[in-house]
Amino acid sequence: MKKLSECRFHLRTYGCQMNERDSDALAAELLAAGMSRTEIESEADIIIFNTCSVREQAERKALGKIGITKKLKRDREDLIIGVVGCMAERIGSELIDKMPHVDFVAGTGKLHMIPEMIKDALEKRKKSVETGHDDSECAGLFGSLSRRSDSKQQTPSAFISIMRGCNCFCSYCIVPYVRGREKSRPMREIVDEALSLVDSGVKEVFLLGQNVAGYDPDSGRKRDPDASPFAELLEKLNSISGLSRIRFTSPHPADFNARLISAVLSLPKVCRSIHLPVQSGSDRILRLMNRPYSADKYLSIISRLKDSCPEMTFSTDVIVGFPSETDEDFLATRSLMKTVGFDNAFIFKYSPRSGTKAADLPDDVPISVKEDRNRILLEDLASSVEERNKMLVGRTFEALVEGPSKRNSERWTGRSDNNKVIIFDPCVGITPGDLLQIVITRSTATTLYGKILQ
Ligand code: SAH
Ligand code: SF4
Ligand code: F3S
């Protein structure tokens, strides 16, 4: 029997940045327990799937991969398989009933128990299932991470989780059920984590939460609707010397108040690129989605930001084919998207999630219509981004250097403050984290190419 410290783990992550961040924290815990990490599944003693439940497709994908490991286990009886994260939370012990080759299941509030669960599987061949949320949960995983542990290359950017869970209960969404109630981290703790990241060379922090604009470390106290604890947090982080940039995802439009708008506009380190999920441009559908804002309110946030800062770019999330969505509703979304001129958009076909409010409504938009609407929005987006990218040729941007490009390592990539990825030929002595002036020489629908200004 192998000891824990002799085991190699392979960790696969599905879903959003919150899951990536949880995986980073989990990997750090397993490394601290003496295990080593492998990127090669067949070399691993323990395979862990950190799963997503947001759409049926996301679950199907993970279930398919977990199913395949049954064969691996036939040849290697001592192989340990763990399923963790959002789908583990949703399905719980049924996962082991359906897939008896799985050894442990840990929901989103029990990730800190994984080292213990692995030990039980190793030493006692004991299967375990832990789900549910309580106050003490994940205390460890909230804690400081000195650096993204899974980065193959040292990136200048690091995630900081500022809150967990969600209280919004958008009618289509499983997240509040699998991530539990909203809980914000104390401001001091976040600032300390940012300080230690900067000490270790990080230049950009990426603040994560399901609704960062609703960040509220003193929740329970009656809050002034014009106040914004998130804006206060941005101000504190902005004053950290050595930190160059602050990004965040995702704010809810209902919490994007005037206080937050003015903080975003006035703080120089807050990037001029905002991800603001709209979901639909139809007020009727927004109401059915339990998204408490109108298309006009959404557009007014965008125009207040854009009027003061024309450089600002926007991205969004949209769901097509929500129950009862008519052509007219869809056209309202299409027109809102044209009005804003997003630089990126994640378009999703509605997928009913059992247990949510919307799952009680008939899923009555045919899949072919969902697909058409999805395609139309993506085509609109591609052509408008291509047009705008053309206008950037000749312009100079300050880019935060990320490192060699994934496709062609002879070229490097950098990111502008307004979130444009720029590909360029590196110069001698360049390192990730440098801030360089780059002039754009060529553009395509998806990419900008540039040259370093000497
Ligand atoms: N908290 C974030 C998003 C979390 S989920 C926010 O509110 O911005 C990411 C995206 O998945 C959502 O913005 C939504 O567009 C999409 N999504 C969530 N549930 C879905 C469902 N049942 N069907 C299709 N898309 C969904
Ligand atoms: Fe889901 Fe809405 Fe919460 Fe985002 S804000 S996680 S869409 S419930
Ligand atoms: Fe998926 Fe969970 Fe994120 S459901 S989108 S991994 S919070």
Coordinates of C-alpha atoms and ligand atoms in Angstrom, one line a residue:
M1 CA 0.0 0.0 0.0
K2 CA 1.3 3.4 -1.0
K3 CA 1.6 6.2 1.6
L4 CA -0.1 9.5 0.9
S5 CA 3.2 11.2 0.3
E6 CA 4.1 8.7 -2.4
C7 CA 1.0 9.3 -4.4
R8 CA 0.7 11.3 -7.6
F9 CA -2.6 13.1 -8.3
H10 CA -4.1 14.2 -11.6
L11 CA -6.6 17.1 -11.3
R12 CA -9.1 18.0 -14.1
T13 CA -11.1 21.1 -13.8
Y14 CA -14.4 22.0 -15.6
G15 CA -16.5 25.1 -15.3
C16 CA -15.8 28.7 -14.3
Q17 CA -12.9 30.6 -12.8
M18 CA -14.3 29.9 -9.3
N19 CA -13.6 26.3 -10.0
E20 CA -10.2 26.9 -11.4
R21 CA -9.4 28.9 -8.2
D22 CA -10.7 26.1 -6.0
S23 CA -8.6 23.6 -8.0
D24 CA -5.5 25.8 -7.4
A25 CA -6.2 25.8 -3.7
L26 CA -6.9 22.1 -3.6
A27 CA -3.7 21.3 -5.5
A28 CA -1.8 23.5 -3.1
E29 CA -3.3 21.5 -0.1
L30 CA -2.4 18.2 -1.7
L31 CA 1.1 19.3 -2.5
A32 CA 1.5 20.5 1.1
A33 CA 0.4 17.0 2.2
G34 CA 3.4 15.6 0.4
M35 CA 1.7 14.4 -2.8
S36 CA 3.1 15.3 -6.3
R37 CA 1.1 16.4 -9.3
T38 CA 1.1 14.8 -12.7
E39 CA -0.4 16.1 -16.0
I40 CA -0.5 12.5 -17.3
E41 CA -3.6 10.6 -16.3
S42 CA -2.1 7.2 -16.8
E43 CA 0.7 8.0 -14.3
A44 CA -1.6 9.1 -11.5
D45 CA -2.5 7.2 -8.3
I46 CA -5.4 9.5 -7.7
I47 CA -7.6 11.2 -10.4
I48 CA -9.8 14.0 -9.2
F49 CA -12.5 15.7 -11.3
N50 CA -13.5 19.2 -10.2
T51 CA -16.9 19.4 -11.9
C52 CA -19.5 22.0 -13.1
S53 CA -23.3 21.7 -13.0
V54 CA -24.3 24.9 -14.7
R55 CA -25.7 23.3 -17.9
E56 CA -26.6 19.7 -18.6
Q57 CA -23.9 19.6 -21.3
A58 CA -21.2 20.5 -18.6
E59 CA -22.3 17.5 -16.5
R60 CA -22.5 15.1 -19.4
K61 CA -19.0 16.0 -20.4
A62 CA -17.6 15.3 -16.9
L63 CA -19.7 12.1 -16.5
G64 CA -18.3 10.8 -19.8
K65 CA -14.7 11.3 -18.6
I66 CA -15.4 9.8 -15.2
G67 CA -17.0 6.8 -16.9
I68 CA -13.8 6.2 -18.9
T69 CA -11.8 5.8 -15.7
K70 CA -13.7 2.6 -14.9
K71 CA -11.5 0.9 -17.5
L72 CA -8.3 2.3 -16.0
K73 CA -9.4 1.0 -12.7
R74 CA -9.9 -2.5 -14.1
D75 CA -6.2 -2.7 -14.8
R76 CA -5.1 -0.8 -11.7
E77 CA -7.2 -1.8 -8.7
D78 CA -5.5 0.7 -6.4
L79 CA -6.3 3.7 -8.5
I80 CA -8.4 6.2 -6.6
I81 CA -11.1 8.3 -8.3
G82 CA -12.6 11.4 -6.7
V83 CA -15.4 13.6 -7.9
V84 CA -15.6 17.1 -6.4
G85 CA -17.2 20.5 -6.9
C86 CA -20.6 21.6 -8.1
M87 CA -21.8 18.4 -9.8
A88 CA -20.6 16.4 -6.8
E89 CA -22.6 18.7 -4.6
R90 CA -25.7 18.3 -6.7
I91 CA -25.7 14.6 -7.2
G92 CA -24.0 13.5 -4.0
S93 CA -24.0 9.8 -3.1
E94 CA -26.0 8.9 -6.2
L95 CA -22.7 9.4 -8.1
I96 CA -21.3 6.3 -6.3
D97 CA -24.5 4.4 -6.8
K98 CA -24.3 5.0 -10.5
M99 CA -20.5 4.7 -10.8
P100 CA -19.3 2.3 -8.1
H101 CA -15.7 2.8 -9.2
V102 CA -15.7 6.3 -7.8
D103 CA -14.1 6.4 -4.3
F104 CA -15.0 9.8 -2.9
V105 CA -17.4 12.6 -3.6
A106 CA -16.8 16.1 -2.1
G107 CA -19.2 19.0 -2.6
T108 CA -18.2 22.6 -2.9
G109 CA -18.3 23.2 0.9
K110 CA -16.2 20.2 1.7
L111 CA -13.1 20.6 -0.4
H112 CA -10.9 21.0 2.7
M113 CA -11.8 17.3 3.7
I114 CA -10.3 15.8 0.5
P115 CA -6.9 15.0 1.9
E116 CA -8.6 13.0 4.7
M117 CA -11.0 11.3 2.2
I118 CA -8.0 10.3 0.1
K119 CA -6.3 8.8 3.2
D120 CA -9.4 6.8 4.0
A121 CA -9.6 5.5 0.5
L122 CA -5.9 4.6 0.5
E123 CA -5.6 3.0 4.0
K124 CA -9.1 1.6 4.6
R125 CA -10.4 1.3 1.0
K126 CA -13.3 3.3 2.5
K127 CA -15.6 5.2 0.2
S128 CA -16.8 8.6 1.4
V129 CA -19.4 11.3 0.4
E130 CA -19.4 14.8 1.9
T131 CA -21.8 17.5 0.8
G132 CA -23.7 20.4 2.3
H133 CA -22.6 23.7 3.7
D134 CA -21.9 25.0 7.2
D135 CA -20.4 28.1 8.7
S136 CA -16.9 26.7 9.2
E137 CA -16.7 25.4 5.7
C138 CA -13.7 25.8 3.5
A139 CA -11.9 28.0 6.0
G140 CA -8.7 26.6 4.7
L141 CA -9.5 27.0 1.1
F142 CA -10.4 30.6 1.6
G143 CA -7.0 31.2 2.9
S144 CA -4.1 32.7 1.2
L145 CA -2.5 31.1 -1.8
S146 CA 0.9 32.5 -2.6
R147 CA 0.7 31.9 -6.3
R148 CA -1.4 30.1 -8.8
S149 CA 0.0 26.6 -8.2
D150 CA -1.0 25.0 -11.4
S151 CA 0.5 27.5 -13.8
K152 CA 2.9 25.8 -16.2
Q153 CA 4.5 29.1 -16.7
Q154 CA 4.6 31.8 -14.1
T155 CA 1.9 34.2 -15.1
P156 CA 1.9 37.8 -13.8
S157 CA -1.8 37.4 -12.9
A158 CA -3.5 35.7 -9.9
F159 CA -7.1 35.0 -8.9
I160 CA -8.4 36.1 -5.5
S161 CA -11.7 34.7 -4.4
I162 CA -13.5 37.5 -2.5
M163 CA -16.8 35.7 -1.8
R164 CA -18.4 32.3 -2.1
G165 CA -21.9 31.3 -2.9
C166 CA -24.8 33.3 -4.4
N167 CA -28.1 34.7 -3.1
C168 CA -29.4 36.0 -6.4
F169 CA -31.4 32.9 -7.3
C170 CA -31.8 33.8 -11.0
S171 CA -34.6 31.4 -12.0
Y172 CA -32.5 29.3 -14.4
C173 CA -29.4 29.0 -12.3
I174 CA -28.2 26.0 -10.2
V175 CA -25.3 27.9 -8.7
P176 CA -27.0 29.1 -5.4
Y177 CA -28.0 25.4 -4.8
V178 CA -24.6 24.0 -5.4
R179 CA -22.5 26.8 -3.9
G180 CA -24.6 27.7 -1.0
R181 CA -25.4 31.1 0.5
E182 CA -23.3 34.2 -0.3
K183 CA -20.4 34.8 2.1
S184 CA -17.9 37.6 1.6
R185 CA -14.4 37.5 2.9
P186 CA -13.2 40.2 5.3
M187 CA -11.6 43.1 3.4
R188 CA -8.4 42.9 5.5
E189 CA -7.9 39.3 4.5
I190 CA -8.3 40.1 0.8
V191 CA -5.9 43.0 1.0
D192 CA -3.3 40.9 2.8
E193 CA -3.6 38.2 0.2
A194 CA -3.1 40.8 -2.6
L195 CA 0.0 42.2 -0.7
S196 CA 1.6 38.8 -0.5
L197 CA 0.8 38.0 -4.1
V198 CA 2.5 41.3 -5.1
D199 CA 5.5 40.3 -2.9
S200 CA 5.8 37.1 -4.9
G201 CA 5.8 39.0 -8.2
V202 CA 2.2 39.2 -9.2
K203 CA 1.2 42.3 -11.2
E204 CA -2.5 41.8 -11.7
V205 CA -5.2 40.5 -9.4
F206 CA -8.4 39.0 -10.7
L207 CA -11.2 39.2 -8.1
L208 CA -13.7 36.4 -8.3
G209 CA -17.2 35.9 -7.0
Q210 CA -20.6 35.1 -8.4
N211 CA -21.7 38.6 -7.7
V212 CA -18.7 40.7 -6.8
A213 CA -20.7 44.0 -7.0
G214 CA -22.8 42.6 -4.1
Y215 CA -19.6 42.0 -2.0
D216 CA -20.7 42.7 1.6
P217 CA -18.4 41.6 4.4
D218 CA -20.8 43.1 7.0
S219 CA -23.9 41.5 5.6
G220 CA -26.7 41.4 8.1
R221 CA -26.2 45.1 8.8
K222 CA -28.7 47.2 7.0
R223 CA -26.9 48.6 3.9
D224 CA -27.4 52.0 2.3
P225 CA -28.3 51.2 -1.3
D226 CA -26.0 54.0 -2.5
A227 CA -23.0 52.5 -0.7
S228 CA -20.7 49.9 -2.3
P229 CA -18.3 47.9 -0.1
F230 CA -16.9 46.5 -3.4
A231 CA -16.0 50.0 -4.5
E232 CA -14.2 50.4 -1.1
L233 CA -12.3 47.2 -1.7
L234 CA -11.2 48.4 -5.1
E235 CA -10.0 51.6 -3.5
K236 CA -7.9 49.7 -1.0
L237 CA -6.4 47.4 -3.6
N238 CA -5.7 50.4 -5.9
S239 CA -3.4 51.8 -3.3
I240 CA -1.1 48.8 -3.2
S241 CA 2.2 49.8 -4.7
G242 CA 3.7 47.2 -7.0
L243 CA 0.3 46.1 -8.2
S244 CA -0.4 47.3 -11.8
R245 CA -3.9 46.0 -12.6
I246 CA -7.2 44.9 -11.0
R247 CA -9.8 42.9 -12.9
F248 CA -13.0 41.3 -11.6
T249 CA -15.8 39.0 -12.5
S250 CA -18.8 38.9 -12.4
P251 CA -20.8 41.9 -11.2
H252 CA -24.6 41.8 -11.3
P253 CA -26.1 44.8 -13.1
A254 CA -28.6 45.3 -10.2
D255 CA -25.7 46.0 -7.8
F256 CA -23.6 48.2 -10.2
N257 CA -24.6 51.5 -8.6
A258 CA -23.3 55.0 -9.0
R259 CA -20.7 54.6 -6.3
L260 CA -19.2 51.6 -8.1
I261 CA -19.4 53.3 -11.5
S262 CA -17.4 56.3 -10.1
A263 CA -14.8 54.0 -8.5
V264 CA -14.3 52.0 -11.7
L265 CA -13.9 55.3 -13.6
S266 CA -11.6 57.0 -11.1
L267 CA -9.2 54.3 -10.0
P268 CA -6.3 54.0 -12.4
K269 CA -5.5 50.3 -11.7
V270 CA -9.0 49.1 -12.3
C271 CA -9.0 47.8 -15.9
R272 CA -11.1 49.5 -18.5
S273 CA -12.8 46.2 -19.4
I274 CA -16.0 45.1 -17.7
H275 CA -17.7 41.8 -17.9
L276 CA -21.4 42.6 -17.2
P277 CA -23.8 39.7 -17.7
V278 CA -27.0 40.9 -19.3
Q279 CA -28.7 37.4 -20.0
S280 CA -31.5 39.0 -22.1
G281 CA -32.5 42.2 -23.7
S282 CA -36.2 41.6 -23.2
D283 CA -37.7 43.0 -20.0
R284 CA -40.3 40.3 -19.9
I285 CA -37.7 37.6 -20.1
L286 CA -35.5 39.4 -17.5
R287 CA -38.5 39.3 -15.1
L288 CA -39.0 35.6 -15.7
M289 CA -35.3 35.1 -15.1
N290 CA -35.6 37.0 -11.8
R291 CA -33.0 39.5 -12.9
P292 CA -34.1 42.7 -11.2
Y293 CA -33.2 45.3 -13.8
S294 CA -34.5 46.4 -17.2
A295 CA -32.6 46.6 -20.5
D296 CA -32.7 50.4 -20.2
K297 CA -31.1 50.2 -16.7
Y298 CA -28.4 47.9 -18.1
L299 CA -27.8 50.3 -21.0
S300 CA -27.6 53.3 -18.7
I301 CA -24.7 51.6 -16.7
I302 CA -22.9 51.0 -20.0
S303 CA -23.4 54.5 -21.3
R304 CA -22.3 56.1 -18.0
L305 CA -19.0 54.1 -18.2
K306 CA -18.5 54.6 -21.9
D307 CA -19.3 58.3 -22.0
S308 CA -16.6 59.0 -19.4
C309 CA -14.2 56.5 -20.8
P310 CA -14.7 55.7 -24.5
E311 CA -11.8 53.2 -24.4
M312 CA -13.7 50.9 -22.1
T313 CA -14.6 47.5 -23.5
F314 CA -17.4 45.2 -22.4
S315 CA -18.2 41.5 -22.4
T316 CA -21.3 39.7 -21.3
D317 CA -23.2 36.4 -20.8
V318 CA -26.5 35.8 -22.7
I319 CA -28.9 32.9 -22.6
V320 CA -31.0 32.2 -25.7
G321 CA -34.1 30.1 -25.8
F322 CA -35.2 30.7 -22.2
P323 CA -38.8 29.3 -21.8
S324 CA -41.3 31.3 -23.8
E325 CA -38.7 33.5 -25.6
T326 CA -40.3 34.8 -28.8
D327 CA -38.7 36.2 -31.9
E328 CA -39.5 39.6 -30.5
D329 CA -37.7 38.9 -27.2
F330 CA -34.7 37.5 -29.1
L331 CA -34.6 40.6 -31.3
A332 CA -34.5 42.8 -28.2
T333 CA -31.4 40.9 -27.1
R334 CA -29.9 41.2 -30.6
S335 CA -30.5 44.9 -30.6
L336 CA -29.2 45.5 -27.1
M337 CA -26.0 43.7 -28.1
K338 CA -25.6 45.8 -31.2
T339 CA -26.1 49.0 -29.1
V340 CA -23.4 48.1 -26.6
G341 CA -20.9 46.7 -29.1
F342 CA -19.5 44.0 -26.9
D343 CA -15.9 42.8 -27.4
N344 CA -16.8 39.4 -26.2
A345 CA -19.9 37.5 -25.3
F346 CA -20.6 34.0 -23.9
I347 CA -23.8 32.8 -25.5
F348 CA -25.6 29.8 -23.9
K349 CA -28.5 27.8 -25.0
Y350 CA -31.0 27.5 -22.1
S351 CA -30.6 24.2 -20.3
P352 CA -33.3 23.4 -17.6
R353 CA -31.7 22.5 -14.3
S354 CA -33.9 20.5 -12.0
G355 CA -34.7 22.2 -8.7
T356 CA -34.6 25.7 -10.1
K357 CA -37.7 27.9 -10.6
A358 CA -37.4 28.0 -14.4
A359 CA -37.4 24.2 -14.5
D360 CA -41.1 24.4 -13.7
L361 CA -41.7 26.3 -17.0
P362 CA -42.0 24.4 -20.2
D363 CA -38.7 24.2 -22.1
D364 CA -40.7 25.2 -25.2
V365 CA -38.1 26.8 -27.5
P366 CA -37.1 24.1 -30.0
I367 CA -33.4 23.2 -30.0
S368 CA -33.1 24.2 -33.7
V369 CA -34.4 27.7 -32.8
K370 CA -31.9 27.9 -29.8
E371 CA -29.2 27.0 -32.2
D372 CA -30.2 29.6 -34.8
R373 CA -30.4 32.3 -32.2
N374 CA -27.0 31.3 -30.8
R375 CA -25.4 31.4 -34.3
I376 CA -27.0 34.7 -35.2
L377 CA -25.6 36.4 -32.0
L378 CA -22.2 34.9 -32.5
E379 CA -22.1 36.1 -36.2
D380 CA -23.2 39.6 -35.2
L381 CA -20.5 39.6 -32.5
A382 CA -17.7 38.4 -34.8
S383 CA -18.5 41.1 -37.5
S384 CA -18.7 43.9 -35.0
V385 CA -15.4 42.9 -33.3
E386 CA -13.7 42.6 -36.6
E387 CA -14.8 46.1 -37.6
R388 CA -13.6 47.6 -34.3
N389 CA -10.3 45.7 -34.4
K390 CA -9.6 47.2 -37.8
M391 CA -9.8 50.7 -36.3
L392 CA -7.2 49.8 -33.7
V393 CA -4.4 49.3 -36.3
G394 CA -1.9 52.1 -35.7
R395 CA -2.9 52.6 -32.1
T396 CA -0.5 52.1 -29.2
F397 CA -1.4 50.1 -26.1
E398 CA 0.3 49.4 -22.8
A399 CA 0.4 45.6 -22.6
L400 CA 1.0 43.4 -19.6
V401 CA 3.3 40.7 -21.0
E402 CA 1.8 37.2 -20.4
G403 CA 4.5 35.0 -22.0
P404 CA 5.0 32.8 -25.1
S405 CA 1.9 32.3 -27.1
K406 CA 0.3 28.9 -26.8
R407 CA 0.1 28.3 -30.5
N408 CA 3.5 29.5 -31.5
S409 CA 6.1 29.8 -28.7
E410 CA 8.3 32.1 -30.8
R411 CA 5.7 34.8 -30.4
W412 CA 4.5 36.3 -27.1
T413 CA 1.2 37.6 -25.9
G414 CA 0.3 40.6 -23.9
R415 CA -3.0 42.1 -22.8
S416 CA -4.1 45.7 -22.9
D417 CA -5.7 47.4 -20.0
N418 CA -9.0 47.0 -22.0
N419 CA -8.5 43.3 -22.3
K420 CA -7.3 43.0 -25.9
V421 CA -4.9 40.1 -26.5
I422 CA -1.9 41.3 -28.6
I423 CA 0.6 39.0 -30.3
F424 CA 4.1 40.3 -30.9
D425 CA 7.7 39.3 -31.4
P426 CA 9.6 39.3 -28.0
C427 CA 12.7 41.3 -27.4
V428 CA 15.8 40.3 -25.5
G429 CA 15.4 40.2 -21.7
I430 CA 11.6 40.3 -21.8
T431 CA 9.7 38.6 -18.8
P432 CA 6.1 38.0 -18.0
G433 CA 4.8 40.8 -16.0
D434 CA 6.6 43.5 -17.9
L435 CA 4.5 46.5 -19.1
L436 CA 5.4 47.4 -22.7
Q437 CA 4.1 49.9 -25.2
I438 CA 3.0 48.0 -28.3
V439 CA 1.8 49.5 -31.6
I440 CA -0.9 47.5 -33.4
T441 CA 0.2 46.5 -36.9
R442 CA -2.5 44.1 -38.1
S443 CA -5.8 42.8 -36.9
T444 CA -8.2 39.9 -37.6
A445 CA -11.7 39.2 -36.2
T446 CA -10.1 37.5 -33.1
T447 CA -6.6 38.8 -32.8
L448 CA -4.4 41.9 -32.7
Y449 CA -0.8 41.7 -33.9
G450 CA 1.7 44.4 -32.8
K451 CA 5.3 45.5 -32.5
I452 CA 7.1 46.6 -29.4
L453 CA 7.8 50.4 -29.4
Q454 CA 11.5 50.9 -28.5
Ligands
SAH1 N1 -22.6 34.5 -11.4 C1 -22.3 34.8 -12.8 C2 -22.4 33.6 -13.7 C3 -22.5 32.3 -13.3 S1 -22.9 31.0 -14.4 C4 -23.2 35.9 -13.2 O1 -24.3 36.0 -12.8 O2 -22.7 36.6 -14.0 C5 -22.3 31.6 -16.0 C6 -23.3 31.8 -17.0 O3 -24.0 30.6 -17.3 C7 -24.5 32.7 -16.6 O4 -24.2 34.1 -16.7 C8 -25.6 32.3 -17.6 O5 -25.5 33.1 -18.8 C9 -25.2 30.9 -17.9 N2 -26.2 29.9 -17.3 C10 -26.5 29.7 -16.0 N3 -27.5 28.8 -15.9 C11 -27.8 28.4 -17.2 C12 -28.8 27.5 -17.7 N4 -29.6 26.9 -16.9 N5 -28.8 27.4 -19.1 C13 -28.0 28.1 -19.9 N6 -27.1 29.0 -19.4 C14 -27.0 29.1 -18.1
SF4_2 FE1 -26.5 32.2 -11.1 FE2 -27.6 34.6 -11.0 FE3 -26.0 33.9 -9.0 FE4 -25.0 34.4 -11.4 S1 -26.0 35.8 -10.1 S2 -24.5 32.6 -10.1 S3 -26.5 33.7 -12.8 S4 -28.0 32.9 -9.5
F3S3 FE1 -20.2 25.7 -12.9 FE2 -20.1 25.7 -10.3 FE3 -18.9 27.6 -11.7 S1 -21.8 25.2 -11.5 S2 -20.2 27.7 -13.5 S3 -18.4 25.5 -11.7 S4 -19.9 27.8 -9.8

